[in-house]
Short mmCIF file of C-alpha atoms in Angstrom, two decimals:
data_model
loop_
_atom_site.label_atom_id
_atom_site.label_comp_id
_atom_site.label_asym_id
_atom_site.label_seq_id
_atom_site.Cartn_x
_atom_site.Cartn_y
_atom_site.Cartn_z
CA UNK Y 1 55.55 89.58 63.61
CA UNK Y 2 52.06 89.12 64.95
CA UNK Y 3 49.68 86.26 65.69
CA UNK Y 4 46.46 86.32 63.65
CA UNK Y 5 44.25 86.83 66.66
CA UNK Y 6 40.63 87.67 65.93
CA UNK Y 7 38.56 89.85 68.23
CA UNK Y 8 35.92 88.41 70.61
CA UNK Y 9 32.47 88.42 69.01
CA UNK Y 10 30.61 89.03 72.18
CA UNK Y 11 27.77 91.64 71.87
CA UNK Y 12 29.56 93.74 74.45
CA UNK Y 13 32.71 94.17 72.30
CA UNK Y 14 30.89 94.80 68.99
CA UNK Y 15 27.77 96.41 70.41
CA UNK Y 16 28.24 99.62 68.47
CA UNK Y 17 31.12 100.03 66.08
CA UNK Y 18 30.83 103.89 65.83
CA UNK Y 19 30.68 104.27 69.60
CA UNK Y 20 33.38 101.65 70.23
CA UNK Y 21 35.96 103.62 68.27
CA UNK Y 22 34.82 107.12 68.86
CA UNK Y 23 38.33 108.22 69.98
CA UNK Y 24 39.53 107.30 66.54
CA UNK Y 25 36.90 109.29 64.68
CA UNK Y 26 35.32 112.08 66.72
CA UNK Y 27 37.12 115.34 66.13
CA UNK Y 28 39.09 113.98 63.15
CA UNK Y 29 36.46 113.89 60.50
CA UNK Y 30 37.60 115.76 57.41
CA UNK Y 31 34.21 117.48 57.17
CA UNK Y 32 34.75 119.00 60.54
CA UNK Y 33 38.50 119.75 60.86
CA UNK Y 34 41.82 118.12 60.10
CA UNK Y 35 44.22 117.50 62.99
CA UNK Y 36 42.64 119.96 65.58
CA UNK Y 37 45.34 122.06 67.13
CA UNK Y 38 45.80 122.38 70.87
CA UNK Y 39 49.38 123.87 70.83
CA UNK Y 40 51.51 125.97 68.56
CA UNK Y 41 53.06 123.82 65.89
CA UNK Y 42 56.48 123.58 64.28
CA UNK Y 43 57.17 122.42 60.78
CA UNK Y 44 58.53 119.00 60.65
CA UNK Y 45 60.93 119.20 57.77
CA UNK Y 46 63.37 121.87 56.74
CA UNK Y 47 61.44 122.98 53.64
CA UNK Y 48 59.52 126.06 52.58
CA UNK Y 49 55.74 125.70 53.06
CA UNK Y 50 52.77 127.23 51.41
CA UNK Y 51 50.01 127.64 53.98
CA UNK Y 52 46.54 128.96 53.41
CA UNK Y 53 44.58 130.93 55.98
CA UNK Y 54 40.94 131.93 55.49
CA UNK Y 55 39.61 134.75 57.61
CA UNK Y 56 35.94 135.49 58.54
CA UNK Y 57 34.46 137.85 55.93
CA UNK Y 58 37.69 138.12 53.95
CA UNK Y 59 35.99 136.70 50.88
CA UNK Y 60 38.90 134.53 49.88
CA UNK Y 61 42.20 133.09 50.78
CA UNK Y 62 45.31 134.64 52.26
CA UNK Y 63 48.62 133.02 51.27
CA UNK Y 64 51.60 132.77 53.57
CA UNK Y 65 54.50 131.37 51.51
CA UNK Y 66 57.31 131.68 54.07
CA UNK Y 67 57.39 129.19 56.94
CA UNK Y 68 60.65 127.41 57.54
CA UNK Y 69 61.28 124.34 59.65
CA UNK Y 70 62.08 125.16 63.14
CA UNK Y 71 60.07 128.42 63.14
CA UNK Y 72 57.03 128.66 65.40
CA UNK Y 73 53.82 129.14 63.43
CA UNK Y 74 52.39 131.17 66.36
CA UNK Y 75 53.33 134.89 65.93
CA UNK Y 76 52.78 135.43 69.62
CA UNK Y 77 55.69 133.11 70.42
CA UNK Y 78 57.94 134.37 67.64
CA UNK Y 79 57.39 138.08 66.91
CA UNK Y 80 60.11 138.03 64.24
CA UNK Y 81 57.87 135.85 62.03
CA UNK Y 82 55.71 137.91 59.71
CA UNK Y 83 53.04 135.39 59.01
CA UNK Y 84 50.17 137.83 59.10
CA UNK Y 85 50.17 140.71 56.49
CA UNK Y 86 47.10 142.25 58.13
CA UNK Y 87 47.62 142.70 61.90
CA UNK Y 88 43.94 143.37 62.37
CA UNK Y 89 43.04 139.82 61.24
CA UNK Y 90 43.03 137.14 63.92
CA UNK Y 91 43.93 134.11 61.82
CA UNK Y 92 44.55 130.53 62.83
CA UNK Y 93 46.37 127.88 60.69
CA UNK Y 94 44.07 125.39 59.17
CA UNK Y 95 46.43 122.49 59.43
CA UNK Y 96 49.88 121.36 60.43
CA UNK Y 97 52.15 119.33 58.16
CA UNK Y 98 54.76 116.63 58.11
CA UNK Y 99 56.53 117.24 54.79
CA UNK Y 100 56.57 119.74 51.93
CA UNK Y 101 52.83 120.39 51.78
CA UNK Y 102 50.48 122.36 49.60
CA UNK Y 103 46.79 122.64 50.39
CA UNK Y 104 43.82 124.45 48.89
CA UNK Y 105 41.51 125.65 51.67
CA UNK Y 106 38.02 126.86 51.00
CA UNK Y 107 35.41 128.62 53.10
CA UNK Y 108 35.20 131.54 55.46
CA UNK Y 109 35.52 130.50 59.10
CA UNK Y 110 39.08 129.13 59.74
CA UNK Y 111 37.74 127.01 62.57
CA UNK Y 112 35.71 124.90 60.09
CA UNK Y 113 38.03 125.10 57.06
CA UNK Y 114 38.00 122.04 54.84
CA UNK Y 115 41.00 120.55 53.13
CA UNK Y 116 40.42 120.09 49.41
CA UNK Y 117 43.75 118.48 48.34
CA UNK Y 118 47.04 117.55 49.87
CA UNK Y 119 50.29 117.08 47.91
CA UNK Y 120 53.13 115.54 49.82
CA UNK Y 121 56.76 115.52 48.66
CA UNK Y 122 58.94 113.19 50.67
CA UNK Y 123 62.70 113.63 51.32
CA UNK Y 124 63.59 111.67 48.25
CA UNK Y 125 61.69 114.06 46.05
CA UNK Y 126 58.79 111.71 45.32
CA UNK Y 127 55.52 113.64 45.02
CA UNK Y 128 52.01 112.28 45.42
CA UNK Y 129 48.58 113.91 45.62
CA UNK Y 130 45.48 112.76 47.46
CA UNK Y 131 41.86 113.90 47.66
CA UNK Y 132 41.14 113.58 51.41
CA UNK Y 133 38.73 110.80 52.36
CA UNK Y 134 35.04 111.67 52.36
CA UNK Y 135 33.04 110.46 55.28
CA UNK Y 136 35.79 108.30 56.73
CA UNK Y 137 36.32 106.09 53.69
CA UNK Y 138 39.73 104.35 53.64
CA UNK Y 139 42.54 105.58 51.45
CA UNK Y 140 44.78 103.50 49.29
CA UNK Y 141 48.36 104.31 50.13
CA UNK Y 142 51.61 102.58 49.48
CA UNK Y 143 52.89 100.73 52.59
CA UNK Y 144 55.86 103.16 52.96
CA UNK Y 145 53.49 106.16 53.17
CA UNK Y 146 51.44 104.74 56.05
CA UNK Y 147 53.15 106.48 58.89
CA UNK Y 148 51.21 107.08 62.08
CA UNK Y 149 51.39 110.34 64.15
CA UNK Y 150 51.57 110.86 67.91
CA UNK Y 151 48.14 112.44 67.71
CA UNK Y 152 46.72 109.34 66.15
CA UNK Y 153 48.50 107.09 68.67
CA UNK Y 154 47.11 109.06 71.57
CA UNK Y 155 43.63 108.31 70.15
CA UNK Y 156 44.44 104.59 70.21
CA UNK Y 157 45.60 104.78 73.91
CA UNK Y 158 42.45 106.76 74.84
CA UNK Y 159 40.35 103.99 73.16
CA UNK Y 160 42.22 101.35 75.20
CA UNK Y 161 41.80 103.18 78.40
CA UNK Y 162 38.04 103.51 78.02
CA UNK Y 163 37.25 99.99 76.79
CA UNK Y 164 39.76 97.61 78.35
CA UNK Y 165 38.33 97.27 81.86
CA UNK Y 166 34.65 97.64 80.90
CA UNK Y 167 34.84 95.06 78.18
CA UNK Y 168 36.99 92.64 80.28
CA UNK Y 169 39.81 92.34 77.67
CA UNK Y 170 42.02 89.29 78.06
CA UNK Y 171 45.51 88.57 76.78
CA UNK Y 172 46.46 85.60 74.65
CA UNK Y 173 46.63 83.45 77.79
CA UNK Y 174 43.06 84.38 78.79
CA UNK Y 175 44.17 86.57 81.70
CA UNK Y 176 42.17 89.79 82.35
CA UNK Y 177 44.07 92.90 81.35
CA UNK Y 178 44.50 96.31 82.78
CA UNK Y 179 44.88 99.23 80.32
CA UNK Y 180 48.53 99.69 81.19
CA UNK Y 181 49.16 95.97 80.39
CA UNK Y 182 47.71 96.05 76.91
CA UNK Y 183 50.25 95.32 74.25
CA UNK Y 184 50.10 95.36 70.40
CA UNK Y 185 48.95 91.77 70.28
CA UNK Y 186 45.92 92.94 72.29
CA UNK Y 187 45.44 96.12 70.33
CA UNK Y 188 45.49 94.15 67.12
CA UNK Y 189 42.77 91.85 68.49
CA UNK Y 190 40.48 94.51 70.06
CA UNK Y 191 41.18 97.68 68.08
CA UNK Y 192 43.01 97.25 64.76
CA UNK Y 193 41.18 94.15 63.33
CA UNK Y 194 37.61 95.26 64.34
CA UNK Y 195 38.20 98.79 63.23
CA UNK Y 196 39.49 97.74 59.81
CA UNK Y 197 37.05 94.85 59.25
CA UNK Y 198 34.96 96.78 56.81
CA UNK Y 199 37.74 98.52 54.93
CA UNK Y 200 40.02 95.50 54.76
CA UNK Y 201 42.91 97.93 54.76
CA UNK Y 202 45.63 99.02 57.10
CA UNK Y 203 44.73 100.84 60.29
CA UNK Y 204 46.42 104.10 59.11
CA UNK Y 205 44.55 104.00 55.79
CA UNK Y 206 41.25 103.50 57.60
CA UNK Y 207 41.56 106.43 60.00
CA UNK Y 208 39.53 109.48 59.09
CA UNK Y 209 42.43 111.67 60.31
CA UNK Y 210 44.63 110.24 57.55
CA UNK Y 211 43.86 112.61 54.64
CA UNK Y 212 46.68 111.66 52.39
CA UNK Y 213 50.18 110.06 52.29
CA UNK Y 214 52.02 110.14 55.63
CA UNK Y 215 55.69 109.44 54.71
CA UNK Y 216 57.62 108.53 57.86
CA UNK Y 217 60.28 110.76 59.35
CA UNK Y 218 61.44 107.82 61.47
CA UNK Y 219 61.19 104.01 61.28
CA UNK Y 220 60.24 102.19 64.55
CA UNK Y 221 61.78 98.88 65.45
CA UNK Y 222 60.09 97.23 68.42
CA UNK Y 223 58.55 94.11 69.95
CA UNK Y 224 54.80 93.65 69.92
CA UNK Y 225 54.78 92.43 73.49
CA UNK Y 226 55.61 95.80 75.06
CA UNK Y 227 52.73 97.72 76.58
CA UNK Y 228 51.33 100.34 74.26
CA UNK Y 229 51.40 102.84 77.04
CA UNK Y 230 55.21 102.43 77.36
CA UNK Y 231 55.54 102.52 73.55
CA UNK Y 232 53.69 105.80 73.38
CA UNK Y 233 55.70 107.31 76.27
CA UNK Y 234 58.95 106.50 74.30
CA UNK Y 235 57.70 108.16 71.15
CA UNK Y 236 56.35 111.16 73.07
CA UNK Y 237 59.78 111.69 74.65
CA UNK Y 238 61.56 111.12 71.30
CA UNK Y 239 59.39 113.79 69.73
CA UNK Y 240 60.30 116.28 72.45
CA UNK Y 241 63.96 115.45 72.18
CA UNK Y 242 63.93 115.88 68.41
CA UNK Y 243 61.83 118.98 68.29
CA UNK Y 244 64.61 121.39 67.14
CA UNK Y 245 65.63 121.60 63.53
CA UNK Y 246 67.96 124.64 63.31
CA UNK Y 247 70.65 123.40 60.90
CA UNK Y 248 71.43 120.79 58.22
CA UNK Y 249 72.90 118.36 60.77
CA UNK Y 250 69.75 118.43 62.91
CA UNK Y 251 67.64 118.11 59.81
CA UNK Y 252 69.53 115.09 58.54
CA UNK Y 253 69.44 113.62 62.02
CA UNK Y 254 65.61 113.66 62.14
CA UNK Y 255 64.98 116.92 63.94
CA UNK Y 256 61.77 118.93 63.53
CA UNK Y 257 59.49 116.39 65.15
CA UNK Y 258 55.91 117.30 66.15
CA UNK Y 259 52.94 115.36 67.30
CA UNK Y 260 51.78 115.43 63.68
CA UNK Y 261 55.03 114.00 62.20
CA UNK Y 262 54.60 110.39 61.10
CA UNK Y 263 56.51 107.38 62.43
CA UNK Y 264 56.36 104.04 60.62
CA UNK Y 265 55.06 101.41 62.98
CA UNK Y 266 54.38 97.96 61.40
CA UNK Y 267 51.16 97.09 63.25
CA UNK Y 268 49.40 100.19 62.10
CA UNK Y 269 51.03 100.38 58.58
CA UNK Y 270 50.67 96.76 57.50
CA UNK Y 271 47.36 95.41 56.36
CA UNK Y 272 46.52 92.94 59.10
CA UNK Y 273 43.94 91.23 56.81
CA UNK Y 274 46.50 90.63 53.99
CA UNK Y 275 49.89 90.43 55.69
CA UNK Y 276 51.53 88.68 52.71
CA UNK Y 277 51.11 91.86 50.72
CA UNK Y 278 53.58 93.70 52.94
CA UNK Y 279 55.60 90.88 54.53
CA UNK Y 280 57.30 89.15 51.57
CA UNK Y 281 59.33 85.99 51.25
CA UNK Y 282 62.44 88.05 50.58
CA UNK Y 283 62.80 90.41 53.64
CA UNK Y 284 64.76 92.90 51.53
CA UNK Y 285 61.61 93.55 49.50
CA UNK Y 286 59.21 93.84 52.38
CA UNK Y 287 57.17 96.76 53.61
CA UNK Y 288 59.67 97.12 56.42
CA UNK Y 289 62.56 97.74 54.03
CA UNK Y 290 60.49 100.16 51.90
CA UNK Y 291 59.52 102.17 55.00
CA UNK Y 292 63.13 102.26 56.29
CA UNK Y 293 64.23 103.67 52.88
CA UNK Y 294 61.41 106.22 52.99
CA UNK Y 295 62.64 107.31 56.49
CA UNK Y 296 66.13 107.75 55.09
CA UNK Y 297 67.38 105.03 57.42
CA UNK Y 298 66.54 106.90 60.63
CA UNK Y 299 65.53 104.29 63.14
CA UNK Y 300 64.21 104.34 66.76
CA UNK Y 301 64.49 101.04 68.65
CA UNK Y 302 61.99 100.83 71.47
CA UNK Y 303 63.43 98.64 74.20
CA UNK Y 304 61.05 96.85 76.49
CA UNK Y 305 62.08 96.48 80.13
CA UNK Y 306 63.31 92.90 79.63
CA UNK Y 307 65.24 93.59 76.44
CA UNK Y 308 63.15 91.08 74.54
CA UNK Y 309 63.46 93.22 71.43
CA UNK Y 310 67.06 92.04 71.10
CA UNK Y 311 65.89 88.44 70.74
CA UNK Y 312 63.36 88.99 67.90
CA UNK Y 313 64.73 88.17 64.55
CA UNK Y 314 62.76 90.86 62.77
CA UNK Y 315 64.03 93.53 65.17
CA UNK Y 316 67.57 92.47 64.63
CA UNK Y 317 67.10 92.47 60.84
CA UNK Y 318 65.69 96.05 61.04
CA UNK Y 319 68.92 97.07 62.92
CA UNK Y 320 70.90 95.34 60.25
CA UNK Y 321 69.20 97.42 57.64
CA UNK Y 322 69.59 100.63 59.62
CA UNK Y 323 73.20 100.14 60.61
CA UNK Y 324 74.66 98.38 57.52
CA UNK Y 325 72.50 98.69 54.37
CA UNK Y 326 71.91 102.45 54.81
CA UNK Y 327 75.58 103.06 54.06
CA UNK Y 328 75.08 101.61 50.62
CA UNK Y 329 72.01 103.88 50.04
CA UNK Y 330 74.05 106.95 51.08
CA UNK Y 331 72.06 107.74 54.21
CA UNK Y 332 73.76 109.22 57.30
CA UNK Y 333 73.56 106.73 60.12
CA UNK Y 334 70.98 107.87 62.65
CA UNK Y 335 69.80 105.41 65.30
CA UNK Y 336 68.21 106.05 68.67
CA UNK Y 337 67.12 103.64 71.37
CA UNK Y 338 64.38 104.64 73.78
CA UNK Y 339 62.86 102.82 76.76
CA UNK Y 340 60.08 103.58 79.18
CA UNK Y 341 61.70 104.68 82.43
CA UNK Y 342 60.17 107.14 84.95
CA UNK Y 343 62.73 109.52 86.36
CA UNK Y 344 63.12 113.05 87.61
CA UNK Y 345 65.32 114.79 85.07
CA UNK Y 346 67.47 117.77 85.90
CA UNK Y 347 68.90 118.29 82.34
CA UNK Y 348 69.29 121.88 81.40
CA UNK Y 349 66.60 124.60 81.03
CA UNK Y 350 63.23 123.11 80.29
CA UNK Y 351 64.13 119.82 82.05
CA UNK Y 352 64.75 121.04 85.64
CA UNK Y 353 63.10 118.71 88.01
CA UNK Y 354 60.85 117.45 85.26
CA UNK Y 355 59.12 114.08 85.70
CA UNK Y 356 59.69 112.12 82.50
CA UNK Y 357 58.32 108.77 81.38
CA UNK Y 358 61.03 107.63 79.03
CA UNK Y 359 64.67 108.21 78.09
CA UNK Y 360 66.85 107.61 75.05
CA UNK Y 361 70.36 107.02 73.88
CA UNK Y 362 71.18 108.58 70.54
CA UNK Y 363 73.93 107.36 68.21
CA UNK Y 364 75.72 110.01 66.26
CA UNK Y 365 77.90 113.10 66.46
CA UNK Y 366 75.64 115.45 68.29
CA UNK Y 367 73.25 113.37 70.29
CA UNK Y 368 69.64 114.57 70.23
CA UNK Y 369 68.82 118.07 69.00
CA UNK Y 370 67.79 118.99 72.54
CA UNK Y 371 71.43 118.41 73.74
CA UNK Y 372 73.27 121.75 73.91
CA UNK Y 373 76.63 120.03 74.19
CA UNK Y 374 78.25 116.61 75.05
CA UNK Y 375 77.86 117.25 78.79
CA UNK Y 376 74.07 117.70 78.42
CA UNK Y 377 74.06 114.51 76.31
CA UNK Y 378 75.85 112.57 79.02
CA UNK Y 379 73.57 113.93 81.73
CA UNK Y 380 70.41 113.12 79.75
CA UNK Y 381 71.53 109.61 78.85
CA UNK Y 382 72.67 108.88 82.42
CA UNK Y 383 69.03 108.16 83.28
CA UNK Y 384 68.93 105.29 80.77
CA UNK Y 385 68.64 101.97 82.59
CA UNK Y 386 72.07 100.64 81.72
CA UNK Y 387 71.12 97.02 82.45
CA UNK Y 388 69.52 97.03 78.96
CA UNK Y 389 72.74 98.34 77.46
CA UNK Y 390 74.77 95.54 79.14
CA UNK Y 391 72.10 93.07 78.05
CA UNK Y 392 72.55 94.19 74.41
CA UNK Y 393 76.19 92.94 74.59
CA UNK Y 394 74.92 89.39 74.37
CA UNK Y 395 72.29 89.39 71.61
CA UNK Y 396 70.55 86.12 70.91
CA UNK Y 397 68.10 85.81 68.02
CA UNK Y 398 64.89 83.79 68.21
CA UNK Y 399 61.46 83.84 66.61
CA UNK Y 400 58.24 81.96 66.80
CA UNK Y 401 58.06 81.54 63.04
CA UNK Y 402 61.03 79.47 61.67
CA UNK Y 403 60.55 80.64 58.06
CA UNK Y 404 61.16 84.20 59.12
CA UNK Y 405 64.38 83.32 60.97
CA UNK Y 406 65.64 81.37 57.99
CA UNK Y 407 64.81 83.95 55.40
CA UNK Y 408 66.20 86.88 57.49
CA UNK Y 409 69.45 85.28 58.45
CA UNK Y 410 70.07 84.17 54.90
CA UNK Y 411 69.35 87.68 53.74
CA UNK Y 412 71.79 89.15 56.25
CA UNK Y 413 74.60 87.00 54.86
CA UNK Y 414 73.70 87.99 51.35
CA UNK Y 415 72.11 84.90 49.82
CA UNK Y 416 70.08 85.19 46.66
CA UNK Y 417 66.32 84.97 46.84
CA UNK Y 418 66.34 81.40 45.44
CA UNK Y 419 68.50 80.32 48.37
CA UNK Y 420 66.53 81.95 51.19
CA UNK Y 421 65.04 78.61 52.29
CA UNK Y 422 68.44 77.09 52.86
CA UNK Y 423 69.32 76.22 56.45
CA UNK Y 424 70.97 79.38 57.87
CA UNK Y 425 74.65 79.31 58.88
CA UNK Y 426 75.12 79.09 62.61
CA UNK Y 427 78.17 81.45 62.43
CA UNK Y 428 79.04 84.10 59.95
CA UNK Y 429 81.21 87.17 59.82
CA UNK Y 430 78.15 89.33 58.99
CA UNK Y 431 76.49 88.17 62.16
CA UNK Y 432 79.61 89.34 64.01
CA UNK Y 433 79.65 92.70 62.17
CA UNK Y 434 76.03 93.29 63.12
CA UNK Y 435 76.56 92.32 66.78
CA UNK Y 436 79.60 94.56 66.95
CA UNK Y 437 77.67 97.48 65.44
CA UNK Y 438 74.90 97.19 68.01
CA UNK Y 439 77.26 96.69 70.94
CA UNK Y 440 79.55 99.52 70.00
CA UNK Y 441 76.65 101.93 69.45
CA UNK Y 442 75.55 101.55 72.99
CA UNK Y 443 79.10 101.33 74.40
CA UNK Y 444 80.16 104.74 72.91
CA UNK Y 445 77.49 106.47 74.95
CA UNK Y 446 79.00 108.42 77.85
CA UNK Y 447 76.16 107.35 80.02
CA UNK Y 448 76.88 103.71 79.32
CA UNK Y 449 80.60 104.12 79.95
CA UNK Y 450 80.04 105.92 83.22
CA UNK Y 451 77.51 103.38 84.40
CA UNK Y 452 79.84 100.46 83.41
CA UNK Y 453 82.67 101.98 85.42
CA UNK Y 454 80.45 102.14 88.49
CA UNK Y 455 79.36 98.52 88.10
CA UNK Y 456 82.37 96.23 88.30
CA UNK Y 457 85.63 95.51 86.52
CA UNK Y 458 84.15 92.83 84.26
CA UNK Y 459 81.33 95.12 82.99
CA UNK Y 460 83.76 97.98 82.55
CA UNK Y 461 86.05 95.74 80.48
CA UNK Y 462 83.21 94.37 78.36
CA UNK Y 463 81.95 97.85 77.46
CA UNK Y 464 85.47 99.07 76.65
CA UNK Y 465 86.07 96.16 74.36
CA UNK Y 466 82.70 96.77 72.63
CA UNK Y 467 83.58 100.47 72.13
CA UNK Y 468 86.92 99.56 70.65
CA UNK Y 469 85.17 97.64 67.87
CA UNK Y 470 83.12 100.62 66.57
CA UNK Y 471 83.78 101.27 62.93
CA UNK Y 472 81.19 103.85 62.00
CA UNK Y 473 81.26 106.54 64.63
CA UNK Y 474 82.82 109.88 63.56
CA UNK Y 475 83.21 111.82 66.77
CA UNK Y 476 83.51 111.10 70.48
CA UNK Y 477 83.55 113.77 73.25
CA UNK Y 478 84.54 113.10 76.91
CA UNK Y 479 84.00 115.82 79.52
CA UNK Y 480 85.73 114.40 82.55
CA UNK Y 481 84.53 117.27 84.66
CA UNK Y 482 81.07 115.76 84.97
CA UNK Y 483 79.71 112.35 85.78
CA UNK Y 484 83.07 110.48 86.05
CA UNK Y 485 83.12 110.34 89.84
CA UNK Y 486 86.77 111.04 90.54
CA UNK Y 487 88.04 108.75 87.74
CA UNK Y 488 91.65 107.71 88.28
CA UNK Y 489 94.43 108.36 85.75
CA UNK Y 490 94.78 104.59 85.14
CA UNK Y 491 91.08 104.28 84.33
CA UNK Y 492 91.31 107.30 81.94
CA UNK Y 493 94.28 105.75 80.25
CA UNK Y 494 92.39 102.48 79.85
CA UNK Y 495 89.46 104.38 78.32
CA UNK Y 496 91.68 106.18 75.84
CA UNK Y 497 93.49 102.99 74.80
CA UNK Y 498 90.21 101.44 73.83
CA UNK Y 499 88.95 104.28 71.68
CA UNK Y 500 87.93 103.00 68.20
CA UNK Y 501 90.75 103.54 65.72
CA UNK Y 502 88.29 104.56 63.00
CA UNK Y 503 87.43 107.74 64.92
CA UNK Y 504 87.68 110.95 62.97
CA UNK Y 505 87.28 113.59 65.73
CA UNK Y 506 88.01 113.47 69.44
CA UNK Y 507 87.29 116.13 72.09
CA UNK Y 508 88.59 115.83 75.61
CA UNK Y 509 87.69 118.31 78.39
CA UNK Y 510 89.17 118.49 81.90
CA UNK Y 511 91.54 115.58 81.21
CA UNK Y 512 93.80 116.35 84.14
CA UNK Y 513 95.51 112.97 84.38
CA UNK Y 514 99.30 113.58 84.05
CA UNK Y 515 102.01 112.79 81.56
CA UNK Y 516 101.29 109.03 81.34
CA UNK Y 517 97.81 109.77 80.12
CA UNK Y 518 99.31 111.92 77.39
CA UNK Y 519 101.61 109.11 76.37
CA UNK Y 520 98.56 106.72 76.18
CA UNK Y 521 96.75 109.24 74.07
CA UNK Y 522 99.81 109.53 71.79
CA UNK Y 523 99.96 105.76 71.38
CA UNK Y 524 96.28 105.69 70.32
CA UNK Y 525 96.79 108.55 67.90
CA UNK Y 526 99.51 106.47 66.15
CA UNK Y 527 96.86 103.81 65.40
CA UNK Y 528 94.03 106.18 64.53
CA UNK Y 529 94.60 106.44 60.86
CA UNK Y 530 91.31 108.28 60.15
CA UNK Y 531 91.76 110.89 62.83
CA UNK Y 532 91.32 114.46 61.48
CA UNK Y 533 90.80 116.60 64.60
CA UNK Y 534 91.64 116.34 68.24
CA UNK Y 535 90.64 119.07 70.67
CA UNK Y 536 91.80 119.17 74.28
CA UNK Y 537 90.29 121.88 76.43
CA UNK Y 538 90.35 122.91 80.12
CA UNK Y 539 93.10 120.34 80.82
CA UNK Y 540 96.41 120.48 82.68
CA UNK Y 541 99.08 118.24 81.36
CA UNK Y 542 101.25 117.74 84.49
CA UNK Y 543 101.06 116.30 87.99
CA UNK Y 544 101.13 112.77 89.29
CA UNK Y 545 99.49 109.90 87.48
CA UNK Y 546 97.83 108.82 90.72
CA UNK Y 547 95.87 112.04 90.89
CA UNK Y 548 92.12 111.73 91.43
CA UNK Y 549 91.59 115.06 89.87
CA UNK Y 550 88.75 115.47 87.38
#
């Protein structure tokens, strides 16, 4: 939720609207070009595309009907792709896409090609068509189709960097801000509200770079008080981690991300001039819920450094929808948590000694698409500041708006709309279910388990207990050959005895802990009624139980 802050009306701030927001408009005008490209692009969704190229002097259009998700659209990078039927023509794509997209392109020079119409088909099969905005006029889009792209968010950050210090921006307490301190409350005050004052529409609808519906690939759950620089760093890293989209699992898990793939972010999607249009009395009918459904339940939680996101009732409700309701809608459970954390990563090829700004933990069978195997997943997630994970084990819900808390908690326990104003129950089994889901999601991360073991006995026990309560995870893999720091047989037995009994698949590698470990594993198997597959590799089942071998 946001405060209805209004921008300062000093001449300095509003001296020239066009110049004030040039980062949001220059280079994005439909009459000039749409999403100017600075890098080869990848298709966002696993669908066939129809792309139009127009070559100088060709006297018409050249159609390229075959471009599948995960394939580079730059023939120099992927010589196996036959995108150009005439090798003598040097053609550039006129646009990138974020869904099944058809466009009619007119004109000769591909550098100045204009987009005549965009038709977008989202993952649920809904198709809509838009004539691109003319001269920067705002579009009218349903709230769930107002995703924002990395490219558009970069423009916001560039605007903040240029204006903040010169215009002497202040926060809600009147303290002068530096660009890296600016949060969404401040952006709403100095950027979103002034930029949309004329259109009286959402920020996304008002951007010239929004030429049609932008259905989200992912839904973002976050706290407005986090710096927008950190927020952008998290989404930039998430986009890199979820670039690949080579099979159906990666596709269902949200792979195929590019800087032009939309995320749904409430501040930019909701109309800040008419919030009641998108934030309804019944939370289950709000724009948040519609957007989460449009994203097929895929959710990224952005964790601020203090973990405040876990105390905001809207953020907890969004997790409730992502982790509980999506099962009723038939979505696979896909949840990632990212936080801004500078580190020098040594994960695999492409990450060697690379300075990164953020890191994420991904809930699910395969981790992120960038993870080649469970060992790489553990290594990547080991950089996550585990204090935030441990903090998540004690979620407390608060909000500055009492009506929201009342309506949301009553919605979680399943009360009818007419009863949403009732005083919420202080304790309920659905609160416990939600807490357990969040706790166990973090606790089943190898990085979290390894960090907890290095902390102290109490932390280790708390994380093991949280892991044991997981009810929705299908597969867990433990590679004891990396990151477990000479784990003892007794500790390995304790880990195995706390595995969730709802697990379907278990993979253990280098589990060299002796016969008592095998007995502990057998005891757990007796309780694991849903277990379908167990794979043990590179392990020796003999020796003393006191062995430190790993």
